[in-house]
Coordinates of C-alpha atoms in Angstrom, one line a residue:
Chain A
X1 CA 21.6 11.0 7.8
X2 CA 19.9 9.8 11.0
X3 CA 19.2 6.2 12.0
X4 CA 16.8 5.0 14.5
X5 CA 16.5 1.8 16.7
X6 CA 16.2 -1.4 14.7
X7 CA 12.5 -1.8 15.8
X8 CA 11.7 1.7 14.6
X9 CA 13.6 1.2 11.3
X10 CA 11.5 -1.9 10.8
X11 CA 8.3 0.0 11.5
X12 CA 9.3 2.8 9.1
X13 CA 10.3 0.4 6.3
X14 CA 6.8 -1.2 6.6
X15 CA 5.1 2.2 6.9
X16 CA 6.6 3.4 3.6
X17 CA 5.0 0.5 1.8
X18 CA 1.6 1.1 3.2
X19 CA 0.6 3.9 0.9
X20 CA 0.0 3.9 -2.8
X21 CA 2.9 4.1 -5.2
X22 CA 4.5 7.6 -5.1
X23 CA 2.6 8.6 -2.0
X24 CA 5.3 8.3 0.6
X25 CA 4.4 11.8 1.9
X26 CA 1.5 10.1 3.7
X27 CA 4.0 8.7 6.2
X28 CA 5.1 12.2 7.3
X29 CA 2.8 12.6 10.4
X30 CA 3.2 9.0 11.8
X31 CA 6.9 9.0 11.1
X32 CA 7.3 12.3 13.0
X33 CA 5.4 11.2 16.1
X34 CA 7.1 7.8 16.3
X35 CA 10.6 9.4 15.7
X36 CA 9.8 12.1 18.3
X37 CA 9.3 9.4 20.9
X38 CA 12.8 8.1 20.3
X39 CA 14.7 11.4 19.6
X40 CA 12.9 13.4 22.3
X41 CA 11.7 16.3 20.1
X42 CA 11.3 17.4 16.5
X43 CA 14.8 18.6 15.7
X44 CA 15.9 20.2 12.4
X45 CA 17.9 17.1 11.6
X46 CA 14.8 15.0 12.2
X47 CA 12.8 17.2 9.8
X48 CA 15.5 16.7 7.2
X49 CA 15.5 13.0 7.7
X50 CA 11.7 12.6 7.5
X51 CA 11.7 14.8 4.4
X52 CA 14.4 12.6 2.8
X53 CA 12.6 9.4 3.6
X54 CA 9.1 10.6 2.5
X55 CA 10.5 12.3 -0.6
X56 CA 9.3 15.8 0.2
X57 CA 11.0 19.0 1.0
X58 CA 12.0 19.9 4.6
X59 CA 9.6 22.8 4.4
X60 CA 6.7 20.4 3.7
X61 CA 7.6 18.6 6.9
X62 CA 8.3 21.7 8.9
X63 CA 4.9 23.2 8.1
X64 CA 3.2 20.1 9.4
X65 CA 5.1 20.2 12.8
X66 CA 3.4 23.4 13.9
X67 CA 0.0 22.1 13.2
X68 CA -0.2 19.0 15.4
X69 CA -0.4 19.5 19.1
X70 CA 1.5 16.3 20.0
X71 CA 4.6 17.3 18.1
X72 CA 7.1 19.4 20.1
X73 CA 10.1 21.3 18.8
X74 CA 11.6 21.3 22.4
X75 CA 12.0 18.2 24.4
X76 CA 9.3 17.5 27.0
X77 CA 10.1 15.5 30.1
X78 CA 10.9 11.8 30.1
X79 CA 7.4 11.5 31.6
X80 CA 4.9 13.8 29.9
X81 CA 1.9 14.3 32.3
X82 CA -1.2 15.3 30.4
X83 CA -4.2 16.4 32.4
X84 CA -7.6 16.9 30.7
X85 CA -9.7 19.8 31.7
X86 CA -12.2 19.6 28.9
X87 CA -15.9 19.6 29.7
X88 CA -16.5 16.1 31.0
X89 CA -13.3 16.2 33.2
X90 CA -14.1 19.8 34.2
X91 CA -17.4 18.8 35.7
X92 CA -15.8 16.3 38.0
X93 CA -12.7 18.1 39.2
X94 CA -10.4 18.1 36.2
X95 CA -9.4 21.8 36.6
X96 CA -8.6 21.3 40.3
X97 CA -6.6 18.3 39.3
X98 CA -4.6 20.3 36.8
X99 CA -4.0 23.1 39.4
X100 CA -2.9 20.4 41.9
X101 CA -0.5 19.0 39.3
X102 CA 1.0 22.5 38.7
X103 CA 1.6 23.0 42.5
X104 CA 2.9 19.5 43.0
X105 CA 5.4 19.8 40.1
X106 CA 6.1 23.5 40.5
X107 CA 5.6 24.0 36.8
X108 CA 2.7 24.9 34.5
X109 CA 1.5 24.3 30.9
X110 CA 4.1 22.8 28.6
X111 CA 6.9 23.3 31.2
X112 CA 9.5 20.8 32.2
X113 CA 10.9 20.2 35.7
X114 CA 14.4 21.5 36.3
X115 CA 15.8 17.9 36.1
X116 CA 14.2 17.4 32.8
X117 CA 12.3 14.4 34.0
X118 CA 8.6 15.5 34.2
X119 CA 6.6 17.8 32.0
X120 CA 3.0 18.9 32.3
X121 CA 0.4 19.8 29.8
X122 CA -3.2 20.9 30.1
X123 CA -4.8 18.9 27.3
X124 CA -8.0 18.8 25.3
X125 CA -10.4 15.9 25.4
X126 CA -8.5 12.6 25.0
X127 CA -11.5 10.2 24.9
X128 CA -11.8 9.1 28.5
X129 CA -14.9 11.2 29.3
X130 CA -17.0 8.5 31.0
X131 CA -14.1 7.6 33.3
X132 CA -13.1 11.2 34.1
X133 CA -11.1 13.0 35.4
X134 CA -8.4 11.5 33.1
X135 CA -4.7 11.8 32.9
X136 CA -2.4 10.4 30.3
X137 CA 1.3 9.9 31.2
X138 CA 3.2 9.4 27.9
X139 CA 0.8 6.9 26.3
X140 CA -0.7 5.4 29.5
X141 CA -4.2 6.3 30.4
X142 CA -5.3 6.8 34.0
X143 CA -9.0 7.1 34.8
X144 CA -10.9 8.5 37.8
X145 CA -7.8 10.4 38.9
X146 CA -8.0 12.2 42.3
X147 CA -5.3 14.6 43.6
X148 CA -4.1 11.8 45.9
X149 CA -3.9 9.3 43.1
X150 CA -2.0 11.8 41.0
X151 CA 0.5 12.4 43.8
X152 CA 1.0 8.6 43.9
X153 CA 1.5 8.5 40.1
X154 CA 4.0 11.4 40.2
X155 CA 5.9 10.0 43.2
X156 CA 6.0 6.7 41.3
X157 CA 7.6 8.4 38.3
X158 CA 10.2 10.0 40.4
X159 CA 11.1 6.7 41.9
X160 CA 11.3 5.2 38.4
X161 CA 13.9 7.7 37.2
Chain B
X1 CA -9.9 -14.2 32.5
X2 CA -12.4 -11.9 31.0
X3 CA -11.0 -8.4 30.8
X4 CA -12.3 -5.9 33.3
X5 CA -14.5 -3.4 31.6
X6 CA -14.2 0.3 32.1
X7 CA -17.7 0.4 33.5
X8 CA -20.2 -2.2 34.5
X9 CA -22.7 -2.9 31.8
X10 CA -26.4 -2.2 32.5
X11 CA -29.1 -4.8 32.3
X12 CA -31.2 -2.3 30.4
X13 CA -28.8 -2.2 27.4
X14 CA -29.5 -3.8 24.0
X15 CA -26.1 -5.2 23.2
X16 CA -25.6 -5.7 19.5
X17 CA -22.2 -4.1 18.8
X18 CA -21.0 -4.6 22.3
X19 CA -22.2 -8.1 22.7
X20 CA -18.7 -9.5 23.0
X21 CA -17.5 -6.9 25.4
X22 CA -16.4 -8.7 28.6
X23 CA -16.0 -12.1 27.0
X24 CA -12.7 -14.0 27.6
X25 CA -10.1 -12.7 25.2
X26 CA -12.8 -10.7 23.5
X27 CA -10.2 -9.0 21.3
X28 CA -9.0 -12.3 19.8
X29 CA -10.0 -13.6 16.4
X30 CA -10.8 -17.0 18.0
X31 CA -13.4 -15.4 20.4
X32 CA -14.8 -13.4 17.5
X33 CA -15.1 -16.5 15.3
X34 CA -16.8 -18.4 18.1
X35 CA -19.3 -15.7 18.5
X36 CA -20.8 -15.1 15.0
X37 CA -17.5 -13.6 13.6
X38 CA -17.1 -13.5 9.8
X39 CA -20.6 -15.0 9.2
X40 CA -21.6 -11.7 7.6
X41 CA -18.5 -11.6 5.4
X42 CA -19.2 -15.1 4.1
X43 CA -22.8 -14.1 3.4
X44 CA -21.7 -10.8 1.8
X45 CA -19.4 -12.7 -0.5
X46 CA -22.4 -14.4 -2.1
X47 CA -24.2 -11.1 -2.5
X48 CA -24.0 -8.6 -5.3
X49 CA -22.4 -5.2 -4.3
X50 CA -25.8 -3.5 -4.9
X51 CA -27.4 -6.0 -2.6
X52 CA -25.0 -5.2 0.2
X53 CA -25.6 -1.5 -0.2
X54 CA -29.3 -2.1 -0.4
X55 CA -29.1 -4.0 2.9
X56 CA -27.2 -1.2 4.6
X57 CA -29.9 1.3 3.3
X58 CA -32.6 -0.9 4.7
X59 CA -30.9 -0.9 8.1
X60 CA -31.4 2.8 8.4
X61 CA -28.0 3.0 9.8
X62 CA -26.8 6.6 10.1
X63 CA -23.2 7.7 10.5
X64 CA -22.1 7.4 14.1
X65 CA -19.3 10.0 13.9
X66 CA -21.6 13.0 14.4
X67 CA -23.4 14.1 11.3
X68 CA -25.8 11.2 11.2
X69 CA -25.8 10.9 7.4
X70 CA -27.5 7.7 6.1
X71 CA -24.7 5.2 5.6
X72 CA -26.2 3.2 2.8
X73 CA -26.7 6.4 0.8
X74 CA -23.1 7.4 1.4
X75 CA -22.0 3.9 0.2
X76 CA -24.0 4.3 -3.0
X77 CA -22.1 7.5 -3.8
X78 CA -18.8 5.7 -4.3
X79 CA -18.5 5.0 -8.1
X80 CA -17.7 1.3 -8.0
X81 CA -16.9 1.2 -11.7
X82 CA -14.3 4.0 -11.5
X83 CA -11.0 2.9 -13.1
X84 CA -9.2 4.5 -10.2
X85 CA -8.4 2.5 -7.1
X86 CA -11.0 2.9 -4.3
X87 CA -10.1 3.3 -0.7
X88 CA -11.8 2.8 2.6
X89 CA -10.8 5.1 5.4
X90 CA -11.9 4.6 9.0
X91 CA -12.3 7.6 11.1
X92 CA -10.9 6.6 14.5
X93 CA -9.9 10.1 15.4
X94 CA -12.5 10.2 18.2
X95 CA -12.0 13.6 19.7
X96 CA -15.4 15.2 20.1
X97 CA -15.5 16.2 23.8
X98 CA -17.7 13.8 25.6
X99 CA -17.0 10.9 23.3
X100 CA -15.1 7.7 24.2
X101 CA -16.9 4.8 22.5
X102 CA -14.7 4.0 19.5
X103 CA -12.0 3.3 21.9
X104 CA -14.0 0.4 23.4
X105 CA -15.1 -1.0 20.0
X106 CA -11.4 -1.2 18.9
X107 CA -10.1 -2.4 22.2
X108 CA -12.7 -5.1 23.0
X109 CA -13.8 -6.2 19.5
X110 CA -11.4 -5.1 16.8
X111 CA -12.3 -7.9 14.4
X112 CA -15.9 -6.8 14.3
X113 CA -14.7 -3.5 12.8
X114 CA -12.3 -5.3 10.4
X115 CA -15.2 -7.5 9.2
X116 CA -17.3 -4.4 8.6
X117 CA -14.5 -2.8 6.6
X118 CA -14.1 -5.9 4.5
X119 CA -17.8 -5.9 3.6
X120 CA -17.5 -2.3 2.6
X121 CA -14.5 -3.3 0.5
X122 CA -16.6 -5.9 -1.3
X123 CA -19.3 -3.4 -1.9
X124 CA -17.0 -0.7 -3.3
X125 CA -14.5 -3.0 -5.0
X126 CA -11.9 -1.4 -2.7
X127 CA -8.7 -3.3 -1.8
X128 CA -7.0 -1.0 0.7
X129 CA -8.1 0.6 3.9
X130 CA -6.6 3.0 6.4
X131 CA -7.6 3.2 10.0
X132 CA -6.8 6.8 11.1
X133 CA -6.4 6.7 14.9
X134 CA -5.7 9.7 17.0
X135 CA -2.2 9.9 18.3
X136 CA -3.2 9.9 21.9
X137 CA -4.6 6.4 21.4
X138 CA -1.2 4.9 20.8
X139 CA -2.0 1.8 22.9
X140 CA -4.9 1.2 20.5
X141 CA -2.8 1.7 17.5
X142 CA -0.5 -1.1 18.8
X143 CA -3.6 -3.1 19.8
X144 CA -5.1 -2.8 16.3
X145 CA -1.8 -3.6 14.7
X146 CA -1.8 -6.9 16.7
X147 CA -5.4 -7.6 15.6
X148 CA -4.5 -6.9 12.0
X149 CA -1.5 -9.2 12.2
X150 CA -3.7 -11.9 13.6
X151 CA -6.2 -11.5 10.8
X152 CA -3.4 -11.6 8.2
X153 CA -1.9 -14.7 9.7
X154 CA -5.2 -16.6 9.5
X155 CA -6.2 -15.5 6.1
X156 CA -8.8 -12.8 7.0
X157 CA -6.8 -10.0 5.5
X158 CA -4.3 -10.0 2.6
X159 CA -4.5 -11.9 -0.6
X160 CA -7.4 -14.2 -1.5
X161 CA -9.3 -13.8 1.8
X162 CA -10.8 -17.1 2.9
X163 CA -10.3 -18.5 -0.6
X164 CA -12.7 -16.0 -2.2
X165 CA -10.3 -14.4 -4.5
X166 CA -10.9 -11.0 -2.8
X167 CA -7.7 -9.1 -1.7
X168 CA -7.7 -6.5 1.0
X169 CA -4.9 -4.7 2.9
X170 CA -5.7 -2.8 6.0
X171 CA -3.3 -0.4 7.8
X172 CA -3.3 1.8 10.9
X173 CA -2.2 5.4 10.6
X174 CA -1.4 7.6 13.5
X175 CA -2.6 11.2 13.9
X176 CA -0.7 13.6 16.1
X177 CA -3.2 15.6 18.0
X178 CA -5.7 17.7 16.1
X179 CA -9.5 17.7 16.6
X180 CA -9.9 19.1 13.1
X181 CA -8.7 15.9 11.6
X182 CA -12.0 14.3 12.6
X183 CA -13.5 16.3 9.8
X184 CA -13.4 14.0 6.9
X185 CA -11.6 16.1 4.3
X186 CA -9.1 17.4 6.9
X187 CA -8.5 13.8 7.9
X188 CA -7.7 13.0 4.3
X189 CA -5.2 15.8 4.0
X190 CA -3.7 14.6 7.2
X191 CA -3.6 11.1 5.8
X192 CA -1.7 12.5 2.8
X193 CA 0.9 13.9 5.1
X194 CA -0.2 17.5 5.2
X195 CA -1.7 19.9 7.8
X196 CA -5.2 18.8 8.6
X197 CA -7.1 21.5 6.7
X198 CA -10.5 21.0 5.3
X199 CA -11.1 20.8 1.6
X200 CA -13.6 22.5 -0.6
X201 CA -16.6 20.3 -1.2
X202 CA -17.6 19.2 -3.8
X203 CA -16.0 17.1 -4.9
X204 CA -16.9 14.9 -2.0
X205 CA -14.6 12.2 -0.8
X206 CA -16.8 9.5 -2.4
X207 CA -15.6 10.9 -5.8
X208 CA -12.2 12.4 -5.0
X209 CA -11.0 11.5 -1.5
X210 CA -7.7 10.0 -0.5
X211 CA -5.1 10.7 -3.2
X212 CA -7.9 12.0 -5.4
X213 CA -9.4 8.6 -5.6
X214 CA -13.0 7.5 -4.7
X215 CA -13.0 7.0 -0.9
X216 CA -15.5 5.7 1.6
X217 CA -15.0 7.3 5.0
X218 CA -17.0 6.2 8.0
X219 CA -16.6 6.2 11.7
X220 CA -15.4 3.1 13.8
X221 CA -18.9 2.5 15.2
X222 CA -20.5 2.7 11.7
X223 CA -18.2 0.0 10.4
X224 CA -18.7 -2.0 13.6
X225 CA -22.4 -2.1 12.9
X226 CA -22.1 -3.6 9.5
X227 CA -21.5 -7.3 10.4
X228 CA -24.8 -7.4 12.4
X229 CA -26.7 -5.7 9.6
X230 CA -25.5 -8.2 6.9
X231 CA -25.7 -11.2 9.2
X232 CA -29.2 -10.6 10.6
X233 CA -30.6 -8.4 7.8
X234 CA -31.0 -4.7 7.5
X235 CA -34.7 -4.9 8.4
X236 CA -33.9 -6.5 11.8
X237 CA -31.4 -3.8 12.6
X238 CA -33.8 -1.1 11.5
X239 CA -36.5 -2.5 13.7
X240 CA -34.5 -2.0 16.8
X241 CA -34.6 1.8 16.4
X242 CA -37.2 4.3 15.2
X243 CA -38.1 5.1 11.6
X244 CA -35.1 6.4 9.7
X245 CA -33.0 5.9 12.8
X246 CA -32.0 2.2 12.7
X247 CA -30.4 0.0 15.2
X248 CA -28.6 0.7 18.4
X249 CA -25.7 3.0 19.3
X250 CA -23.1 3.4 22.0
X251 CA -23.8 6.4 24.2
X252 CA -21.0 7.8 26.3
X253 CA -22.4 9.4 29.4
X254 CA -20.2 11.7 31.6
X255 CA -20.5 14.5 34.0
X256 CA -22.9 14.5 37.0
X257 CA -24.3 11.0 37.0
X258 CA -23.8 8.1 39.4
X259 CA -22.8 5.6 36.8
X260 CA -20.9 7.3 34.0
X261 CA -20.0 4.9 31.2
X262 CA -20.6 3.7 27.7
X263 CA -23.9 1.9 27.2
X264 CA -25.5 0.5 24.0
X265 CA -29.2 1.4 23.6
X266 CA -31.6 1.4 20.6
X267 CA -32.1 4.7 18.8
X268 CA -35.1 6.4 20.3
X269 CA -34.4 5.4 23.8
X270 CA -35.9 7.9 26.3
X271 CA -33.3 10.3 27.5
X272 CA -34.5 10.7 31.0
X273 CA -34.8 7.0 31.5
X274 CA -31.3 6.7 30.2
X275 CA -30.0 9.3 32.6
X276 CA -32.0 8.0 35.6
X277 CA -31.9 4.3 35.2
X278 CA -28.9 3.3 33.1
X279 CA -26.6 6.1 34.2
X280 CA -27.9 5.9 37.8
X281 CA -29.3 9.4 38.1
X282 CA -27.7 12.5 39.5
X283 CA -25.5 12.2 42.6
X284 CA -26.5 13.7 45.9
X285 CA -30.2 14.0 45.0
X286 CA -29.4 17.2 43.0
X287 CA -31.6 18.4 40.2
X288 CA -30.8 18.2 36.5
X289 CA -29.8 21.5 35.0
X290 CA -28.7 20.8 31.4
X291 CA -27.6 18.1 29.0
X292 CA -25.2 18.2 26.1
X293 CA -26.7 15.3 24.1
X294 CA -24.0 14.3 21.7
X295 CA -20.6 15.9 22.2
X296 CA -19.7 19.5 22.9
X297 CA -20.7 20.8 19.4
X298 CA -24.3 20.1 20.1
X299 CA -26.7 22.8 21.3
X300 CA -27.3 22.3 25.0
X301 CA -30.7 21.2 26.4
X302 CA -32.4 22.6 29.5
X303 CA -33.7 20.0 31.9
X304 CA -37.3 20.6 30.8
X305 CA -36.3 19.8 27.2
X306 CA -34.8 16.4 28.0
X307 CA -38.0 14.3 28.1
X308 CA -37.5 13.1 24.6
X309 CA -36.6 9.9 22.7
X310 CA -32.9 9.9 21.6
X311 CA -32.8 9.6 17.9
X312 CA -31.4 12.0 15.3
X313 CA -34.8 13.4 14.2
X314 CA -36.2 14.0 17.7
X315 CA -33.1 15.8 18.7
X316 CA -33.1 17.8 15.5
X317 CA -36.7 18.8 16.1
X318 CA -35.7 20.6 19.3
X319 CA -32.8 22.2 17.7
X320 CA -30.0 20.0 18.8
X321 CA -28.2 16.9 17.6
X322 CA -27.5 13.3 18.7
X323 CA -23.9 13.9 17.3
X324 CA -21.3 11.4 18.3
X325 CA -23.2 10.0 21.3
X326 CA -21.2 11.9 23.9
X327 CA -23.8 12.9 26.5
X328 CA -22.7 15.3 29.2
X329 CA -25.0 15.7 32.2
X330 CA -24.9 18.8 34.4
X331 CA -26.5 19.2 37.8
X332 CA -28.0 22.4 39.3
X333 CA -24.7 23.6 40.7
X334 CA -23.1 23.9 37.3
X335 CA -21.9 27.4 36.3
X336 CA -22.7 27.9 32.6
X337 CA -20.2 30.7 32.2
X338 CA -17.5 28.2 33.0
X339 CA -19.0 25.6 30.7
X340 CA -19.2 28.1 27.8
X341 CA -15.7 29.3 28.4
X342 CA -14.2 25.8 28.5
X343 CA -16.0 24.8 25.4
X344 CA -14.8 27.9 23.5
X345 CA -11.2 27.5 24.8
X346 CA -11.3 24.1 23.1
X347 CA -12.6 25.3 19.7
X348 CA -10.3 28.3 19.7
X349 CA -7.4 25.9 20.3
X350 CA -8.5 23.5 17.7
X351 CA -9.5 25.9 14.9
X352 CA -7.1 25.1 12.1
X353 CA -6.8 28.8 11.2
X354 CA -7.6 28.2 7.5
X355 CA -10.7 30.4 7.4
X356 CA -11.1 33.8 9.1
X357 CA -14.6 33.6 10.6
X358 CA -13.6 30.5 12.6
X359 CA -10.1 31.5 13.5
X360 CA -11.1 35.0 14.6
X361 CA -14.5 34.2 15.8
X362 CA -13.5 31.5 18.2
X363 CA -10.6 33.6 19.5
X364 CA -12.8 36.6 20.2
X365 CA -15.5 34.5 21.8
X366 CA -12.8 32.9 24.0
X367 CA -11.5 36.3 25.0
X368 CA -14.9 37.7 25.8
X369 CA -15.8 34.6 27.9
X370 CA -12.5 34.6 29.7
X371 CA -12.9 38.3 30.6
X372 CA -16.4 37.6 31.7
X373 CA -15.3 34.6 33.9
X374 CA -12.4 36.7 35.3
X375 CA -15.0 39.3 36.6
X376 CA -14.7 41.8 33.8
X377 CA -18.1 41.0 32.2
X378 CA -20.3 43.7 30.7
X379 CA -24.0 43.5 30.2
X380 CA -23.5 43.9 26.4
X381 CA -21.4 40.8 26.3
X382 CA -24.3 38.5 26.6
X383 CA -25.8 39.8 23.4
X384 CA -22.4 40.1 21.8
X385 CA -21.6 36.4 22.4
X386 CA -24.8 35.4 20.7
X387 CA -24.4 37.8 17.8
X388 CA -20.8 36.9 17.1
X389 CA -21.6 33.2 17.2
X390 CA -24.6 33.7 14.8
X391 CA -22.2 35.5 12.4
X392 CA -20.0 32.4 12.3
X393 CA -22.8 30.0 11.6
X394 CA -22.7 28.7 8.1
X395 CA -19.9 31.1 7.1
X396 CA -16.9 28.9 7.8
X397 CA -15.1 26.4 5.5
X398 CA -16.0 23.4 7.6
X399 CA -18.3 22.5 10.5
X400 CA -15.8 23.5 13.2
X401 CA -17.1 27.1 13.1
X402 CA -20.7 25.8 13.6
X403 CA -19.5 23.4 16.3
X404 CA -18.2 26.3 18.3
X405 CA -21.1 28.6 17.6
X406 CA -24.0 26.3 18.2
X407 CA -23.4 25.4 21.9
X408 CA -22.5 29.1 22.6
X409 CA -25.7 30.4 21.1
X410 CA -27.8 27.9 23.1
X411 CA -25.9 28.5 26.3
X412 CA -26.3 32.3 26.3
X413 CA -29.9 32.0 25.2
X414 CA -31.0 29.3 27.6
X415 CA -28.9 30.2 30.6
X416 CA -28.7 34.0 30.3
X417 CA -29.5 34.0 34.0
X418 CA -26.1 32.5 34.9
X419 CA -24.4 35.4 33.1
X420 CA -26.7 38.0 34.7
X421 CA -25.9 36.5 38.1
X422 CA -22.2 36.9 37.5
X423 CA -22.7 40.5 36.5
X424 CA -24.6 41.2 39.7
X425 CA -21.9 39.5 41.7
X426 CA -19.1 41.5 40.0
X427 CA -21.0 44.7 40.6
X428 CA -21.3 43.8 44.3
X429 CA -17.7 43.2 44.6
X430 CA -16.9 46.5 43.0
X431 CA -19.3 48.2 45.5
X432 CA -17.6 46.6 48.4

């Protein structure tokens, strides 16, 4: 059995009452993503735990994990840098920004720096099209990002370690 | 201090849904109440459910998520008298490339949407609602949770709302990264804790939706339009737009314009006026090459097709769609091979894999376009891209296959020249 932080336990307790009687399975996806934020990745133990809490089989949780792009079986960095290269960002330098991030960090898509601190992902549209190019670091949006601004953001993350 | 907006508003806008954007603490219930908030709910409480639905029909509001289905009609499909519980589900999975408006409606004016949902609850006799928000919008999930808590604490949600005897519980629900979950039946499967795979229709969600119960599913903007419709009357809302295309909508303009942003205009607003005057025209005095009018699923328009009013029917007449309001503007320097490839990379990534024409079709189209962009294009590819896409149209389980095929067909047909130019360049390079 796994336990989470008191805040998360509170969130999960409330979450399980949000759905109709007997429909705890509905909490699978939100529970996975919130738990991943705390645990670091979707581990086999986490799958078992979510299955237990949502009253489904571990397989029913496992099959969901592979479907959603934000769920990772391996840990990403402490700071997950997501650069959008979809159409609106592409037109205003999103691809160049992503290539710049690869060079700057010395890693590429879904890789993590050797110290485990920063990971990079080329992502699909994340709803910042009118303020492109956009980058999301963990859950923080950054708009109108230039290579210089990205350097500053990444340098800031390194200092924050 | 009023919150700094993501982009400056334009004086040419007609701000109905966005009228509170930029007000001090616009996201608070107090600001909402001081600016017409919950007047519509109080009015709706005195109306019969059929009258509410009739008002929505009169408004000529059409779904703002992409398909443009008449909202009042959709509402009338939910069997109010069903003995099963009825649910309201709010599609806040905003993920159509080019679209970023629902974010603002939730961030700046969450109570407007909540009021719209409550009115739908009255009309459907529903007492529970779920706001399905894409996982990437975590800050908005937290933001909506705060707005819900505020509404609960002041009696605008929960038991016996405003002493009317009407109960309604509203929850947020996080997605975890999947474009497909914007499709309504896939969203419902995801809400039920499964992979977001589309369901066979019929039955439609109105009859058997969430947990096999009657479910009303609408987009954030659709619900956000409801308070204005009930408050000022459906006819007033309809009059803002064009026949059968009522009201205003939020358009998200991106790409090659001087003032990209989200702007609210009446349906039927002239596209070129929108691009040149509201969005500030194309930078550097360059010429317009193409416009994707409503998100990347929509067939692309050539510059000479863009002198049209922006409503669902005018766009349909020229073979495209107003979609989700995500307008992408491209100048003369844009390479359509790269555009087609990037669009297809997206659909191939997001195809849920459930049905073969979509899963295989998007993969093969992506491979052909990638090879073409890498310099290995063949002349037959141009026809092959169109043919493969046409074979996907209408043959997939849900609209994702069409969403991938439609822009591709239009790009290779309208911009074959870009593909020919690439072939000529590749040949030259081989010759050297």
